[in-house]
Short mmCIF file of C-alpha atoms in Angstrom, two decimals:
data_model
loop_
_atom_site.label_atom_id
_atom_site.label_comp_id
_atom_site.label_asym_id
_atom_site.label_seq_id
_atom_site.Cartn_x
_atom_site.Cartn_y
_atom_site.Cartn_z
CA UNK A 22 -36.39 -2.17 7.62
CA UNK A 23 -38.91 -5.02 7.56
CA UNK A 24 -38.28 -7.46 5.09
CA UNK A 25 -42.19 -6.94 3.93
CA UNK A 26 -41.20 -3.60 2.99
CA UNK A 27 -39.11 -4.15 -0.48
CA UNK A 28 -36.71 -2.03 -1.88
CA UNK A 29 -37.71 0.97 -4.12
CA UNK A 30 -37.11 0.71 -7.81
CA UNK A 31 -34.86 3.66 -8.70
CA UNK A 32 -33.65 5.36 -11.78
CA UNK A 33 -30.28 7.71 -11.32
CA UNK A 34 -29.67 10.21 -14.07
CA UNK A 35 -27.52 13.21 -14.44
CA UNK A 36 -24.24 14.27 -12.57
CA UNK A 37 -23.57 16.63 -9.73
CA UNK A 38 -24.81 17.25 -6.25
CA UNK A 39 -27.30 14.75 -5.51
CA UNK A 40 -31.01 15.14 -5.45
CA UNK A 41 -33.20 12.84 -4.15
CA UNK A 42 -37.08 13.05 -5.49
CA UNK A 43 -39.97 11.96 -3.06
CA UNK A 44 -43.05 12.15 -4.89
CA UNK A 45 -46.59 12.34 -4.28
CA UNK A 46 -49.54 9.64 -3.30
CA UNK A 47 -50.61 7.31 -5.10
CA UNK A 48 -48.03 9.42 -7.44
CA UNK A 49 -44.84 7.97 -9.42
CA UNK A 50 -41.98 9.59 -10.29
CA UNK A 51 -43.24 9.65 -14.23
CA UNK A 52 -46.27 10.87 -13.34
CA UNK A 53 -45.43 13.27 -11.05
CA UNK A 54 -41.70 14.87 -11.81
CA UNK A 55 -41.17 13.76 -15.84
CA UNK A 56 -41.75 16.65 -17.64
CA UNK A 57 -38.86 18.49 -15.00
CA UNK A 58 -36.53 15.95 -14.21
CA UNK A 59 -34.07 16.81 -17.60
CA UNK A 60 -33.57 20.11 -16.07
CA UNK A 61 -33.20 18.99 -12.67
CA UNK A 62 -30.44 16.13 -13.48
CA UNK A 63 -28.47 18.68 -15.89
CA UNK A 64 -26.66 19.55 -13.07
CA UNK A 65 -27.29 17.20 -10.42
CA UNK A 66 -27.40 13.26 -9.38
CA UNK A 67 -30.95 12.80 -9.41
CA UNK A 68 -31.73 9.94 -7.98
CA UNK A 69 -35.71 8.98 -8.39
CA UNK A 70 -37.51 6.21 -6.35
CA UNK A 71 -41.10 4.76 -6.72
CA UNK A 72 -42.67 3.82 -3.64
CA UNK A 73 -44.44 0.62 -3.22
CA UNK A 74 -47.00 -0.15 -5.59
CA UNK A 75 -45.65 2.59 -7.93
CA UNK A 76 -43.78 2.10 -10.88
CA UNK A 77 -41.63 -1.17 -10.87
CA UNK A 78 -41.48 -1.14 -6.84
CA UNK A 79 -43.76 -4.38 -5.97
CA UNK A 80 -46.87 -3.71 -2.89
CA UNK A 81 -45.45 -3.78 0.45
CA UNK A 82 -46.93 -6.80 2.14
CA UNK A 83 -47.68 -4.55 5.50
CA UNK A 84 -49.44 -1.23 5.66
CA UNK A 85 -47.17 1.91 5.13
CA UNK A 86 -45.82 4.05 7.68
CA UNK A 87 -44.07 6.94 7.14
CA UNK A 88 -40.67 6.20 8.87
CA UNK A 89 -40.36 3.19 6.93
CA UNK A 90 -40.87 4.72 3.97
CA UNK A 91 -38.49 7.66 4.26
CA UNK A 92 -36.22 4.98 5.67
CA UNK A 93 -36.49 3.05 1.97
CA UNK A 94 -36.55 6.76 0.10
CA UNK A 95 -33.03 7.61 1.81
CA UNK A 96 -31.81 3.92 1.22
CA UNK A 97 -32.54 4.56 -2.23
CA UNK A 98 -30.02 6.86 -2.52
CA UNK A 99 -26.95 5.32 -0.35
CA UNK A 100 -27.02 2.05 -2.17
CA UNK A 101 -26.58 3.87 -5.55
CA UNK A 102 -23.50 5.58 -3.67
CA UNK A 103 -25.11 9.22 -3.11
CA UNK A 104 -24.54 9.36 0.29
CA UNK A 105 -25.42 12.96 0.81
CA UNK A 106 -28.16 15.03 -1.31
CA UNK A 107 -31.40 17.33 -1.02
CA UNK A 108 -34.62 15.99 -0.55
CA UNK A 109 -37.20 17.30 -3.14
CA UNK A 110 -40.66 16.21 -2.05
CA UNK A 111 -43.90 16.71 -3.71
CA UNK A 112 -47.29 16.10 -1.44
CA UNK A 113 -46.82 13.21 0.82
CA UNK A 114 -43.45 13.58 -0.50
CA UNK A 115 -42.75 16.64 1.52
CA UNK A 116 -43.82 14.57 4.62
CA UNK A 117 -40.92 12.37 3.72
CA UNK A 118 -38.38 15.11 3.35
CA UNK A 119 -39.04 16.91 6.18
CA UNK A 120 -38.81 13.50 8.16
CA UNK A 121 -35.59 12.00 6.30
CA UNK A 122 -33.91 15.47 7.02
CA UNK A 123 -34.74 15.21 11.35
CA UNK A 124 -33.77 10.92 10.98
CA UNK A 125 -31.06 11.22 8.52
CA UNK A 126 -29.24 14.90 9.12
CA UNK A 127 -25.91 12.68 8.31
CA UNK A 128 -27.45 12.39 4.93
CA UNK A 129 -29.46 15.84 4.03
CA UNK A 130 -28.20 19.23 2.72
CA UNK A 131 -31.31 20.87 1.81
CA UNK A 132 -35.10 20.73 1.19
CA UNK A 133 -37.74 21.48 -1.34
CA UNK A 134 -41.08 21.09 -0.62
CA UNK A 135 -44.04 21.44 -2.83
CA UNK A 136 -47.51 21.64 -2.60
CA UNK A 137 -47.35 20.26 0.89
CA UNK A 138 -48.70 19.77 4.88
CA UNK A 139 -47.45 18.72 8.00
CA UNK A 140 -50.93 17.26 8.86
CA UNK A 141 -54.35 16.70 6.93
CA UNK A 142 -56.53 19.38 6.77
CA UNK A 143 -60.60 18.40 7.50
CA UNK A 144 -60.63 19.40 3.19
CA UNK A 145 -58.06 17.01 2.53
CA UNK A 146 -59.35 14.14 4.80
CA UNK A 147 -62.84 14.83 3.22
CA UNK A 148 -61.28 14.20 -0.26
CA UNK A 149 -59.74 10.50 0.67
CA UNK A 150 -62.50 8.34 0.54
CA UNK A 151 -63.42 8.89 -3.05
CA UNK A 152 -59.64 9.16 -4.05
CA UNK A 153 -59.25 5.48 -2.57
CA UNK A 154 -61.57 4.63 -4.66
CA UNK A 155 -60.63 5.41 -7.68
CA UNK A 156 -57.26 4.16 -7.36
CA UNK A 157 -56.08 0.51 -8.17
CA UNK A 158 -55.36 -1.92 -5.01
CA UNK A 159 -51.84 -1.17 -5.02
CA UNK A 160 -52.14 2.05 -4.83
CA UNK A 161 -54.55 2.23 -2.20
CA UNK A 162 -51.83 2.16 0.54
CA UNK A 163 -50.74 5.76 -0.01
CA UNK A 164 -53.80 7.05 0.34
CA UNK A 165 -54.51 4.97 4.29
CA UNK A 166 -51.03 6.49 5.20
CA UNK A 167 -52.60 9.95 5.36
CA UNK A 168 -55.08 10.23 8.01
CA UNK A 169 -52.43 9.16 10.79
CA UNK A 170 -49.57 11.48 9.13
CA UNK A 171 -48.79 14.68 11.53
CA UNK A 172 -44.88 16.12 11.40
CA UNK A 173 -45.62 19.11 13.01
CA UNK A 174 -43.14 18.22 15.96
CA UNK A 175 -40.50 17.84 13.42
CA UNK A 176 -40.22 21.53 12.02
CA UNK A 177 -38.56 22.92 14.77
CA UNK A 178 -35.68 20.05 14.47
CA UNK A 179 -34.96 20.88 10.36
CA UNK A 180 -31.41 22.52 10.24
CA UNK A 181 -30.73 22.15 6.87
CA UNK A 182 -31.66 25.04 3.77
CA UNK A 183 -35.50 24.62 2.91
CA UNK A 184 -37.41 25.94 -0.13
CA UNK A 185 -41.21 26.30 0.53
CA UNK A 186 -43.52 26.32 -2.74
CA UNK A 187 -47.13 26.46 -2.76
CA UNK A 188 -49.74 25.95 -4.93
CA UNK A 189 -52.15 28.53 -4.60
CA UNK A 190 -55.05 27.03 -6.63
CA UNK A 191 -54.60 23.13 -5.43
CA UNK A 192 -58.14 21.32 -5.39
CA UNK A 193 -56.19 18.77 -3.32
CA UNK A 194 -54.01 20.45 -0.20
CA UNK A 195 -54.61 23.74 0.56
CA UNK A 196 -51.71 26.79 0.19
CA UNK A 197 -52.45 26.95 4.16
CA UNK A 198 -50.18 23.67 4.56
CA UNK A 199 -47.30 25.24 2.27
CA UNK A 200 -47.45 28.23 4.45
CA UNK A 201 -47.15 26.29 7.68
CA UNK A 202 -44.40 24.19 6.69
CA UNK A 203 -41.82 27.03 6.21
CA UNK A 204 -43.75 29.09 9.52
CA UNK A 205 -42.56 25.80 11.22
CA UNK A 206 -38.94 25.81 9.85
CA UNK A 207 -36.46 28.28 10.46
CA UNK A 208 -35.10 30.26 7.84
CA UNK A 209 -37.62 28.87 4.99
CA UNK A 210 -37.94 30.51 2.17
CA UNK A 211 -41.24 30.67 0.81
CA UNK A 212 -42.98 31.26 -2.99
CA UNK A 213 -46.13 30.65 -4.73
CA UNK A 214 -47.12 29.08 -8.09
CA UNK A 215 -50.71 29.97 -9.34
CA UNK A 216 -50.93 26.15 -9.96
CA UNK A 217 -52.85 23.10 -9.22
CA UNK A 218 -51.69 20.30 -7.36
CA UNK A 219 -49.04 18.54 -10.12
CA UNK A 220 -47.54 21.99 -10.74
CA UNK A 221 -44.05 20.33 -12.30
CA UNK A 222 -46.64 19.22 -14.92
CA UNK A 223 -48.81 21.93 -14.97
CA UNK A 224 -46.33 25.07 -14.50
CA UNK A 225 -42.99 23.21 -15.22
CA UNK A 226 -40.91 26.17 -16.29
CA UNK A 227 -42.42 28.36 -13.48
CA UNK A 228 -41.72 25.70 -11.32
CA UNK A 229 -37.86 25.25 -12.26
CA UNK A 230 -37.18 28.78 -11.71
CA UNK A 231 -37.42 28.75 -8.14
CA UNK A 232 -36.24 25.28 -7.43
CA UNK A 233 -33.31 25.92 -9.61
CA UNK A 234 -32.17 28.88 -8.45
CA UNK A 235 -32.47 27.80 -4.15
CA UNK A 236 -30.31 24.71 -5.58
CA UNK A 237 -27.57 26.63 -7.07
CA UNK A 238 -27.13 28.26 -4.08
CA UNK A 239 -26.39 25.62 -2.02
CA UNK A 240 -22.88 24.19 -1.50
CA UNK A 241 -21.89 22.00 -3.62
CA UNK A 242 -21.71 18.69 -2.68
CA UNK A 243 -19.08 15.38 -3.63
CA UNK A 244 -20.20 12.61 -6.27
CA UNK A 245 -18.79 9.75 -6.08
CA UNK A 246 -17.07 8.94 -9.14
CA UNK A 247 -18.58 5.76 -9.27
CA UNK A 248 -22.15 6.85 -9.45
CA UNK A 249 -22.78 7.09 -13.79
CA UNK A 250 -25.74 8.58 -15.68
CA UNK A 251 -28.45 6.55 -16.55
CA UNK A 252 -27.33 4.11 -13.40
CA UNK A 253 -30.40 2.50 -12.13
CA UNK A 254 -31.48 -0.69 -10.64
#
């Protein structure tokens, strides 16, 4: 990792199998997973990163690109001691999950993706240029990173357990990319949330349901001891 790209400020709650959360553009992890994360960390490590210009993480000095990013996401995790968890990614964050799980298998036990794509749609693209500016500077990053973001290719290679959920009234990214994501992996499973985009905010509960149950079906994974709740740096 470049030393422009600086390390993601990350809160760790809860105990259990680990969880890592990947959230959303120009997103944070308050903003985009704080009404569910209780219930996620109740019986899991979650550990919960901002990405650059989110949060406490400082602007990355370079433009982002998306295997630099997951690589920081995924480091996130390991230097808190989690060395093996799910990926939950929201929006861009999905992008992220589905890459850490093809560049770190070592590292990933399952997937849930939400609201997601594996490439722009023409009604996403259309929607950047006013979304860029509304946002502040810092944020501004996030939304550059989408136009060149395509991870079609790397469907085929996820091997792990995936959870597909859609949002079937998002003003932002279409259903159509939930759908293709789990046609692309093999084995998805796939639901739908009447929601718009920020459905852990919108449709927490109906949310949770699904997500919990896929996670309690996976094997459970070691903590290390060392890892406390409330740890974060």
């Amino acid at each position: 990792m470049r030393d422009s790209f600086p390390a993601l400020a990350t809160t760790v709650t809860g105990t259990g199998p680990g969880l890592l959360l990947a959230h959303g553009a120009t997103g944070s992890i308050e903003g985009n997973f704080a009404p569910v994360v209780p219930a996620l960390a109740a019986a899991h490590t979650v550990v919960a990163p901002d990405y650059p210009g989110s949060g406490g993480t400082p602007v990355a000095a370079t433009p982002l690109g998306l295997d630099e990013l997951t690589d920081a996401v995924v480091d996130s995790a390991v230097r808190h001691g989690i060395e093996r968890f799910a990926v939950l990614g929201f929006s861009l964050g999905t992008l992220v999950a589905v890459r850490a799980a093809v560049r770190h298998p070592e590292r990933v036990t399952a997937l849930v993706l939400t609201a997601g794509f594996a490439r722009p749609d023409d009604h996403l693209l259309g929607l950047l240029p006013g979304w860029r500016a509304e946002e502040p500077p810092a944020l501004r990053p996030h939304v550059d990173l989408i136009p060149s973001l395509d991870i079609t290719g790397d469907l085929p290679e996820v091997a792990v357990p995936t959870l597909v959920v859609a949002t079937t009234s998002d003003s932002m990214v279409l259903p159509a990319g939930s759908r293709a994501l789990a046609a692309g992996i093999r084995g998805a499973q796939y639901t739908e949330i009447d929601s718009d985009h920020v459905v852990m905010v919108e449709r927490p509960e109906e949310w949770l349901k699904p997500v919990l149950g896929f996670l309690q079906s996976l094997p459970l994974s070691e903590v290390p001891s060392e890892v406390r709740e409330g740890e974060g740096r």
